[in-house]
Amino acid sequence: MATHAFFKISIDGKAQAPVYFELFDKSVPKTTKNFASLCQGFEKDGRLLTYKGSRFHRVIKGFMIQGGDFTKGNGTGGESIYGEKFEDENFEHKHDAPFLLSMANAGPNTNGSQFFITTVPTPHLNDKHVVFGKVVSGKSTVRAIENLKTQSNDDPEVPVVIEDCGVCTAADIPPPQPDATGDKFEDFPDDFEGELVPRKAYEIGSELKAIGNKQFAAKNNEVAVTKWRKALRYLGVHPFHDEDAEKDLEFWKQYDVLRNSVHLNIALVALREKRYQEVLKETSVVLDNKESLTQAEKEKANYRRGVALAALKNFEEAEATLAQAGSDPAVKKELAAVRQKKKEYIARQRKAFSKMFA
């Protein structure tokens, strides 16, 4: 039976879902013993060697996340249970998938305590680094780390700390649980178990939109936008209608309506929070989708875009945009206000120019 290990990780002080690993102890027993021992804590010469309290010091999106330097914390330290370094055990396992656990090194036979977790297949590392395990739960935490902003040396801008670690059995690993909002899906579609056919992507996108709407109603705007953006990632698996679209035009119409509605929801929150450039970005996506855009969506996008343009003092474009936002009383009121502001702005400009040439 394979050995399993776990990390309890915090990002900027906030606890994340635990990451559980299956270790390949049959094929690379020496390497896995080193990792498992450091997860448990290993006494050596009166010192405790452990991953607990250490951090992930190197993050490269679309490649890997690296940690395990518990002596210096910057990628120049670390130590194995066998000594400072130990030899490459074998290269039986290949870097052919994301979420593989592999030894970091400084060249042949220089393994210590540092490790990395792949976030994509990395075949160029084959026969250079020893793969000794894989992530079996907690992939969303790995993705959260991967997507952090980093400094010029690839060090995350916020601390990513292994708060606790140890070994366990497969039976100790809890089944995936929905988060506090009821969201049971992986954060990124690439990690979804199964085939994301268009109807499945639509189903997940719909559920995530509903979760976001519920959070929005509860005034949890940040959570709402997070869920809506996640919905867009799943819907984005099929950015274009497939080759059989002609057979099911009604479905693809609803697919586009769902996607547009999520963009408009994000634009609404951005507008209320005065993030006007974000409003322009989200409404541009909707308005560029001319083929499947409904009149209601067009008017809603133009209204939110027009209000944002007015707030940015682009009164000319704001007026033209709001003129395409329908005849709702709120639209008429906003359009009148923009025209008045435009008039006052022009008057101030003329007055300023007249003083220049007086």
Tab-separated table of C-alpha atoms in Angstrom:
chain	number	residue	atom	x	y	z
A	1	MET	CA	0.000	0.000	0.000
A	2	ALA	CA	1.405	3.380	-1.031
A	3	THR	CA	2.482	5.920	1.538
A	4	HIS	CA	0.544	9.185	1.576
A	5	ALA	CA	1.547	12.570	2.962
A	6	PHE	CA	-0.133	15.921	3.473
A	7	PHE	CA	0.596	19.648	3.680
A	8	LYS	CA	-1.623	22.183	5.427
A	9	ILE	CA	-0.767	25.422	3.655
A	10	SER	CA	-1.575	29.069	4.282
A	11	ILE	CA	-1.452	31.863	1.712
A	12	ASP	CA	-0.885	35.269	3.285
A	13	GLY	CA	-2.048	33.826	6.588
A	14	LYS	CA	-5.252	32.306	5.198
A	15	ALA	CA	-5.683	28.533	5.503
A	16	GLN	CA	-6.173	26.627	2.247
A	17	ALA	CA	-7.570	23.181	1.492
A	18	PRO	CA	-4.966	20.567	2.543
A	19	VAL	CA	-2.828	19.049	-0.199
A	20	TYR	CA	-2.520	15.250	-0.104
A	21	PHE	CA	0.153	13.276	-1.943
A	22	GLU	CA	0.497	9.659	-2.995
A	23	LEU	CA	4.167	8.684	-2.827
A	24	PHE	CA	5.712	6.192	-5.251
A	25	ASP	CA	7.543	4.282	-2.530
A	26	LYS	CA	7.745	1.012	-4.460
A	27	SER	CA	9.713	2.470	-7.354
A	28	VAL	CA	11.693	5.201	-5.529
A	29	PRO	CA	11.775	4.110	-1.848
A	30	LYS	CA	14.817	6.155	-0.835
A	31	THR	CA	13.436	9.402	-2.255
A	32	THR	CA	9.975	8.894	-0.783
A	33	LYS	CA	11.442	7.997	2.627
A	34	ASN	CA	13.305	11.302	2.608
A	35	PHE	CA	10.137	13.272	1.818
A	36	ALA	CA	7.916	11.360	4.254
A	37	SER	CA	10.482	11.719	7.046
A	38	LEU	CA	10.709	15.466	6.499
A	39	CYS	CA	6.911	15.656	6.591
A	40	GLN	CA	6.910	13.873	9.951
A	41	GLY	CA	9.985	15.635	11.309
A	42	PHE	CA	13.390	13.942	11.433
A	43	GLU	CA	15.864	14.344	14.295
A	44	LYS	CA	19.458	14.610	13.170
A	45	ASP	CA	22.453	15.738	15.226
A	46	GLY	CA	20.178	17.333	17.794
A	47	ARG	CA	18.201	19.220	15.139
A	48	LEU	CA	14.707	18.666	13.802
A	49	LEU	CA	14.577	18.593	10.020
A	50	THR	CA	11.032	19.333	8.894
A	51	TYR	CA	8.999	20.998	6.193
A	52	LYS	CA	6.710	22.436	8.874
A	53	GLY	CA	7.071	26.220	8.932
A	54	SER	CA	8.908	26.366	5.606
A	55	ARG	CA	7.534	28.151	2.575
A	56	PHE	CA	7.136	27.949	-1.171
A	57	HIS	CA	9.858	30.263	-2.453
A	58	ARG	CA	9.525	29.853	-6.221
A	59	VAL	CA	6.366	30.006	-8.316
A	60	ILE	CA	6.240	30.026	-12.118
A	61	LYS	CA	2.772	30.009	-13.638
A	62	GLY	CA	2.361	27.392	-16.327
A	63	PHE	CA	5.322	25.429	-14.975
A	64	MET	CA	5.613	24.558	-11.275
A	65	ILE	CA	5.657	25.632	-7.617
A	66	GLN	CA	8.754	24.903	-5.505
A	67	GLY	CA	9.410	24.581	-1.777
A	68	GLY	CA	11.302	22.520	0.763
A	69	ASP	CA	14.170	24.861	1.675
A	70	PHE	CA	13.677	24.798	5.439
A	71	THR	CA	17.183	26.077	6.261
A	72	LYS	CA	17.446	29.286	4.225
A	73	GLY	CA	14.011	29.668	2.682
A	74	ASN	CA	15.252	31.106	-0.605
A	75	GLY	CA	16.173	28.065	-2.691
A	76	THR	CA	19.845	27.935	-1.716
A	77	GLY	CA	19.444	25.643	1.296
A	78	GLY	CA	17.763	22.474	2.458
A	79	GLU	CA	19.073	19.139	3.656
A	80	SER	CA	18.124	15.490	3.220
A	81	ILE	CA	17.878	12.893	5.972
A	82	TYR	CA	20.887	11.142	4.404
A	83	GLY	CA	23.197	14.141	4.461
A	84	GLU	CA	23.328	17.419	2.612
A	85	LYS	CA	22.746	15.706	-0.751
A	86	PHE	CA	21.900	12.246	-2.077
A	87	GLU	CA	21.984	10.570	-5.476
A	88	ASP	CA	19.275	10.366	-8.142
A	89	GLU	CA	17.473	7.109	-7.410
A	90	ASN	CA	16.034	6.512	-10.891
A	91	PHE	CA	14.056	8.268	-13.608
A	92	GLU	CA	11.329	5.663	-13.994
A	93	HIS	CA	8.489	8.165	-13.716
A	94	LYS	CA	8.213	10.907	-16.320
A	95	HIS	CA	7.036	14.505	-16.041
A	96	ASP	CA	4.049	13.819	-18.288
A	97	ALA	CA	1.203	15.459	-16.336
A	98	PRO	CA	0.407	18.291	-13.942
A	99	PHE	CA	0.436	17.720	-10.159
A	100	LEU	CA	3.508	15.489	-10.094
A	101	LEU	CA	5.869	15.704	-7.114
A	102	SER	CA	9.522	15.819	-8.152
A	103	MET	CA	12.904	16.555	-6.578
A	104	ALA	CA	14.542	19.913	-7.224
A	105	ASN	CA	18.301	19.769	-7.668
A	106	ALA	CA	21.382	21.680	-8.744
A	107	GLY	CA	22.538	19.006	-11.181
A	108	PRO	CA	23.011	15.227	-11.165
A	109	ASN	CA	22.937	13.550	-7.741
A	110	THR	CA	22.313	16.739	-5.744
A	111	ASN	CA	18.948	15.949	-4.155
A	112	GLY	CA	18.327	17.509	-0.766
A	113	SER	CA	14.951	18.491	0.636
A	114	GLN	CA	13.675	20.831	-2.060
A	115	PHE	CA	10.826	19.614	-4.243
A	116	PHE	CA	8.464	21.001	-6.839
A	117	ILE	CA	4.924	20.272	-7.979
A	118	THR	CA	4.306	20.493	-11.716
A	119	THR	CA	1.293	22.445	-12.952
A	120	VAL	CA	1.639	21.284	-16.576
A	121	PRO	CA	3.479	18.416	-18.291
A	122	THR	CA	7.215	19.233	-18.230
A	123	PRO	CA	8.938	16.619	-20.442
A	124	HIS	CA	12.153	18.680	-20.650
A	125	LEU	CA	12.777	17.670	-17.012
A	126	ASN	CA	12.707	13.930	-17.772
A	127	ASP	CA	15.893	12.067	-16.799
A	128	LYS	CA	17.069	15.130	-14.853
A	129	HIS	CA	14.719	15.182	-11.848
A	130	VAL	CA	13.290	12.261	-9.860
A	131	VAL	CA	9.485	12.085	-9.865
A	132	PHE	CA	8.397	10.436	-6.616
A	133	GLY	CA	4.702	11.201	-6.105
A	134	LYS	CA	1.580	13.015	-7.199
A	135	VAL	CA	-1.136	15.249	-5.759
A	136	VAL	CA	-4.346	13.294	-5.152
A	137	SER	CA	-6.356	15.993	-3.352
A	138	GLY	CA	-6.064	19.740	-2.884
A	139	LYS	CA	-5.356	20.651	-6.496
A	140	SER	CA	-7.171	23.964	-6.029
A	141	THR	CA	-4.551	24.967	-3.454
A	142	VAL	CA	-1.750	24.209	-5.907
A	143	ARG	CA	-3.509	26.321	-8.539
A	144	ALA	CA	-4.054	29.139	-6.045
A	145	ILE	CA	-0.309	29.208	-5.365
A	146	GLU	CA	0.517	28.969	-9.067
A	147	ASN	CA	-1.616	32.029	-9.815
A	148	LEU	CA	-0.122	34.295	-7.148
A	149	LYS	CA	1.693	37.452	-8.187
A	150	THR	CA	5.446	37.048	-7.898
A	151	GLN	CA	8.529	39.213	-7.610
A	152	SER	CA	11.281	39.342	-10.231
A	153	ASN	CA	12.973	36.297	-8.651
A	154	ASP	CA	9.731	34.238	-8.883
A	155	ASP	CA	9.195	34.524	-5.114
A	156	PRO	CA	5.483	35.008	-4.278
A	157	GLU	CA	4.596	38.520	-3.123
A	158	VAL	CA	2.762	37.045	-0.115
A	159	PRO	CA	4.006	34.240	2.165
A	160	VAL	CA	2.994	30.680	1.256
A	161	VAL	CA	3.715	28.579	4.333
A	162	ILE	CA	3.482	24.863	5.147
A	163	GLU	CA	1.779	25.283	8.519
A	164	ASP	CA	1.653	21.553	9.232
A	165	CYS	CA	2.583	18.310	7.495
A	166	GLY	CA	2.777	14.595	8.064
A	167	VAL	CA	2.062	11.157	6.652
A	168	CYS	CA	-1.284	9.397	6.425
A	169	THR	CA	-3.088	6.542	4.707
A	170	ALA	CA	-5.369	6.739	1.699
A	171	ALA	CA	-8.300	6.163	4.067
A	172	ASP	CA	-7.365	9.334	5.973
A	173	ILE	CA	-7.885	11.518	2.905
A	174	PRO	CA	-11.368	13.053	3.038
A	175	PRO	CA	-13.467	12.988	-0.138
A	176	PRO	CA	-13.721	16.316	-1.972
A	177	GLN	CA	-16.143	18.618	-0.194
A	178	PRO	CA	-18.018	21.652	-1.500
A	179	ASP	CA	-16.718	24.927	-0.128
A	180	ALA	CA	-18.779	27.175	2.146
A	181	THR	CA	-20.773	28.455	-0.844
A	182	GLY	CA	-21.681	24.962	-2.100
A	183	ASP	CA	-19.149	25.072	-4.941
A	184	LYS	CA	-17.894	21.526	-5.523
A	185	PHE	CA	-15.882	22.116	-8.702
A	186	GLU	CA	-12.133	22.346	-9.231
A	187	ASP	CA	-11.003	25.954	-9.620
A	188	PHE	CA	-9.654	25.332	-13.113
A	189	PRO	CA	-11.280	23.287	-15.904
A	190	ASP	CA	-7.981	21.554	-16.718
A	191	ASP	CA	-8.250	19.781	-13.362
A	192	PHE	CA	-11.822	18.591	-13.877
A	193	GLU	CA	-12.155	14.816	-13.763
A	194	GLY	CA	-14.017	13.789	-16.893
A	195	GLU	CA	-14.770	15.239	-20.302
A	196	LEU	CA	-15.986	18.835	-20.400
A	197	VAL	CA	-18.358	18.555	-23.343
A	198	PRO	CA	-20.336	21.735	-24.129
A	199	ARG	CA	-23.421	20.708	-22.156
A	200	LYS	CA	-21.334	19.834	-19.102
A	201	ALA	CA	-19.487	23.144	-19.283
A	202	TYR	CA	-22.848	24.916	-19.558
A	203	GLU	CA	-24.232	23.015	-16.573
A	204	ILE	CA	-21.233	23.884	-14.399
A	205	GLY	CA	-21.213	27.488	-15.595
A	206	SER	CA	-24.909	27.820	-14.724
A	207	GLU	CA	-24.387	26.417	-11.242
A	208	LEU	CA	-21.417	28.682	-10.572
A	209	LYS	CA	-23.336	31.711	-11.807
A	210	ALA	CA	-26.177	30.867	-9.408
A	211	ILE	CA	-23.712	30.543	-6.528
A	212	GLY	CA	-22.234	33.918	-7.453
A	213	ASN	CA	-25.699	35.475	-7.629
A	214	LYS	CA	-26.497	34.195	-4.148
A	215	GLN	CA	-23.276	35.667	-2.784
A	216	PHE	CA	-24.027	38.966	-4.527
A	217	ALA	CA	-27.465	39.072	-2.912
A	218	ALA	CA	-25.744	38.534	0.452
A	219	LYS	CA	-23.442	41.476	-0.366
A	220	ASN	CA	-20.387	39.214	-0.606
A	221	ASN	CA	-19.217	40.900	-3.785
A	222	GLU	CA	-15.657	39.574	-3.765
A	223	VAL	CA	-16.831	35.969	-3.451
A	224	ALA	CA	-19.523	36.556	-6.072
A	225	VAL	CA	-17.030	37.845	-8.636
A	226	THR	CA	-14.671	34.943	-7.864
A	227	LYS	CA	-17.447	32.451	-8.653
A	228	TRP	CA	-18.509	34.315	-11.788
A	229	ARG	CA	-14.951	34.376	-13.088
A	230	LYS	CA	-14.718	30.673	-12.376
A	231	ALA	CA	-17.928	30.173	-14.373
A	232	LEU	CA	-16.307	31.995	-17.291
A	233	ARG	CA	-13.282	29.686	-17.123
A	234	TYR	CA	-15.537	26.663	-17.550
A	235	LEU	CA	-17.619	28.310	-20.274
A	236	GLY	CA	-14.370	29.362	-21.949
A	237	VAL	CA	-13.500	25.719	-22.620
A	238	HIS	CA	-15.777	26.149	-25.640
A	239	PRO	CA	-15.149	29.717	-26.831
A	240	PHE	CA	-16.719	28.975	-30.206
A	241	HIS	CA	-19.702	26.926	-31.314
A	242	ASP	CA	-18.697	23.395	-32.251
A	243	GLU	CA	-19.065	21.833	-35.692
A	244	ASP	CA	-22.512	20.474	-34.817
A	245	ALA	CA	-23.854	23.856	-33.702
A	246	GLU	CA	-26.329	24.003	-36.582
A	247	LYS	CA	-28.092	20.958	-35.112
A	248	ASP	CA	-28.700	22.673	-31.785
A	249	LEU	CA	-28.880	26.411	-32.312
A	250	GLU	CA	-31.113	26.938	-29.280
A	251	PHE	CA	-28.541	25.384	-26.933
A	252	TRP	CA	-25.713	27.550	-28.250
A	253	LYS	CA	-27.930	30.607	-28.007
A	254	GLN	CA	-28.448	29.853	-24.312
A	255	TYR	CA	-24.711	29.189	-23.926
A	256	ASP	CA	-23.930	32.683	-25.220
A	257	VAL	CA	-26.693	34.258	-23.128
A	258	LEU	CA	-25.220	32.657	-20.007
A	259	ARG	CA	-21.708	33.828	-20.819
A	260	ASN	CA	-22.877	37.374	-21.564
A	261	SER	CA	-24.907	37.530	-18.354
A	262	VAL	CA	-21.872	36.582	-16.272
A	263	HIS	CA	-19.752	39.307	-17.890
A	264	LEU	CA	-22.547	41.802	-17.223
A	265	ASN	CA	-22.768	40.737	-13.586
A	266	ILE	CA	-19.049	41.342	-13.135
A	267	ALA	CA	-19.426	44.722	-14.847
A	268	LEU	CA	-22.219	45.655	-12.426
A	269	VAL	CA	-20.085	44.945	-9.355
A	270	ALA	CA	-17.117	46.771	-10.897
A	271	LEU	CA	-19.347	49.782	-11.596
A	272	ARG	CA	-20.625	49.901	-8.025
A	273	GLU	CA	-17.077	49.653	-6.728
A	274	LYS	CA	-15.855	52.355	-9.141
A	275	ARG	CA	-13.489	50.078	-11.058
A	276	TYR	CA	-14.397	51.746	-14.313
A	277	GLN	CA	-11.704	50.261	-16.561
A	278	GLU	CA	-12.905	46.807	-15.555
A	279	VAL	CA	-16.444	47.829	-16.546
A	280	LEU	CA	-15.179	48.828	-19.994
A	281	LYS	CA	-13.330	45.539	-20.376
A	282	GLU	CA	-16.292	43.339	-19.403
A	283	THR	CA	-18.835	45.243	-21.497
A	284	SER	CA	-16.497	45.199	-24.506
A	285	VAL	CA	-16.522	41.395	-24.406
A	286	VAL	CA	-20.323	41.396	-24.452
A	287	LEU	CA	-20.727	44.029	-27.160
A	288	ASP	CA	-18.128	42.343	-29.378
A	289	ASN	CA	-20.269	39.194	-29.396
A	290	LYS	CA	-22.579	40.724	-31.996
A	291	GLU	CA	-23.898	37.532	-33.586
A	292	SER	CA	-25.583	36.208	-30.458
A	293	LEU	CA	-26.194	39.452	-28.573
A	294	THR	CA	-29.801	40.057	-27.547
A	295	GLN	CA	-31.251	43.556	-27.528
A	296	ALA	CA	-31.655	43.445	-23.746
A	297	GLU	CA	-28.003	42.467	-23.279
A	298	LYS	CA	-26.881	45.187	-25.659
A	299	GLU	CA	-28.826	47.850	-23.784
A	300	LYS	CA	-27.629	46.640	-20.381
A	301	ALA	CA	-23.995	46.586	-21.544
A	302	ASN	CA	-24.263	50.049	-23.079
A	303	TYR	CA	-25.854	51.485	-19.943
A	304	ARG	CA	-23.135	50.175	-17.627
A	305	ARG	CA	-20.452	51.163	-20.092
A	306	GLY	CA	-21.926	54.637	-20.539
A	307	VAL	CA	-22.046	55.289	-16.795
A	308	ALA	CA	-18.406	54.194	-16.481
A	309	LEU	CA	-17.349	56.442	-19.368
A	310	ALA	CA	-19.127	59.379	-17.753
A	311	ALA	CA	-17.335	58.713	-14.464
A	312	LEU	CA	-14.070	58.786	-16.434
A	313	LYS	CA	-15.188	62.172	-17.854
A	314	ASN	CA	-15.340	60.825	-21.393
A	315	PHE	CA	-18.647	62.596	-21.933
A	316	GLU	CA	-18.638	62.415	-25.734
A	317	GLU	CA	-18.402	58.623	-25.843
A	318	ALA	CA	-20.622	58.272	-22.784
A	319	GLU	CA	-23.408	60.171	-24.542
A	320	ALA	CA	-23.112	58.066	-27.701
A	321	THR	CA	-23.074	54.849	-25.674
A	322	LEU	CA	-26.048	55.743	-23.466
A	323	ALA	CA	-28.010	56.695	-26.581
A	324	GLN	CA	-27.889	52.973	-27.460
A	325	ALA	CA	-28.987	51.832	-24.006
A	326	GLY	CA	-32.743	51.852	-24.580
A	327	SER	CA	-35.546	54.038	-23.274
A	328	ASP	CA	-35.747	53.021	-19.631
A	329	PRO	CA	-36.332	56.035	-17.320
A	330	ALA	CA	-33.009	55.395	-15.556
A	331	VAL	CA	-31.231	55.509	-18.919
A	332	LYS	CA	-32.961	58.760	-19.892
A	333	LYS	CA	-32.025	60.305	-16.555
A	334	GLU	CA	-28.374	59.282	-16.894
A	335	LEU	CA	-28.229	60.482	-20.500
A	336	ALA	CA	-29.642	63.873	-19.513
A	337	ALA	CA	-27.092	64.144	-16.702
A	338	VAL	CA	-24.244	63.299	-19.079
A	339	ARG	CA	-25.407	65.890	-21.602
A	340	GLN	CA	-25.533	68.512	-18.873
A	341	LYS	CA	-22.056	67.579	-17.639
A	342	LYS	CA	-20.794	67.663	-21.208
A	343	LYS	CA	-22.276	71.138	-21.669
A	344	GLU	CA	-20.688	72.374	-18.436
A	345	TYR	CA	-17.352	70.819	-19.373
A	346	ILE	CA	-17.332	72.541	-22.774
A	347	ALA	CA	-18.225	75.851	-21.108
A	348	ARG	CA	-15.321	75.502	-18.677
A	349	GLN	CA	-12.967	74.673	-21.534
A	350	ARG	CA	-14.041	77.747	-23.503
A	351	LYS	CA	-13.622	79.939	-20.458
A	352	ALA	CA	-10.143	78.559	-19.849
A	353	PHE	CA	-9.129	79.145	-23.479
A	354	SER	CA	-10.512	82.686	-23.464
A	355	LYS	CA	-8.333	83.542	-20.469
A	356	MET	CA	-5.285	82.164	-22.263
A	357	PHE	CA	-5.758	84.531	-25.196
A	358	ALA	CA	-7.166	87.555	-23.318
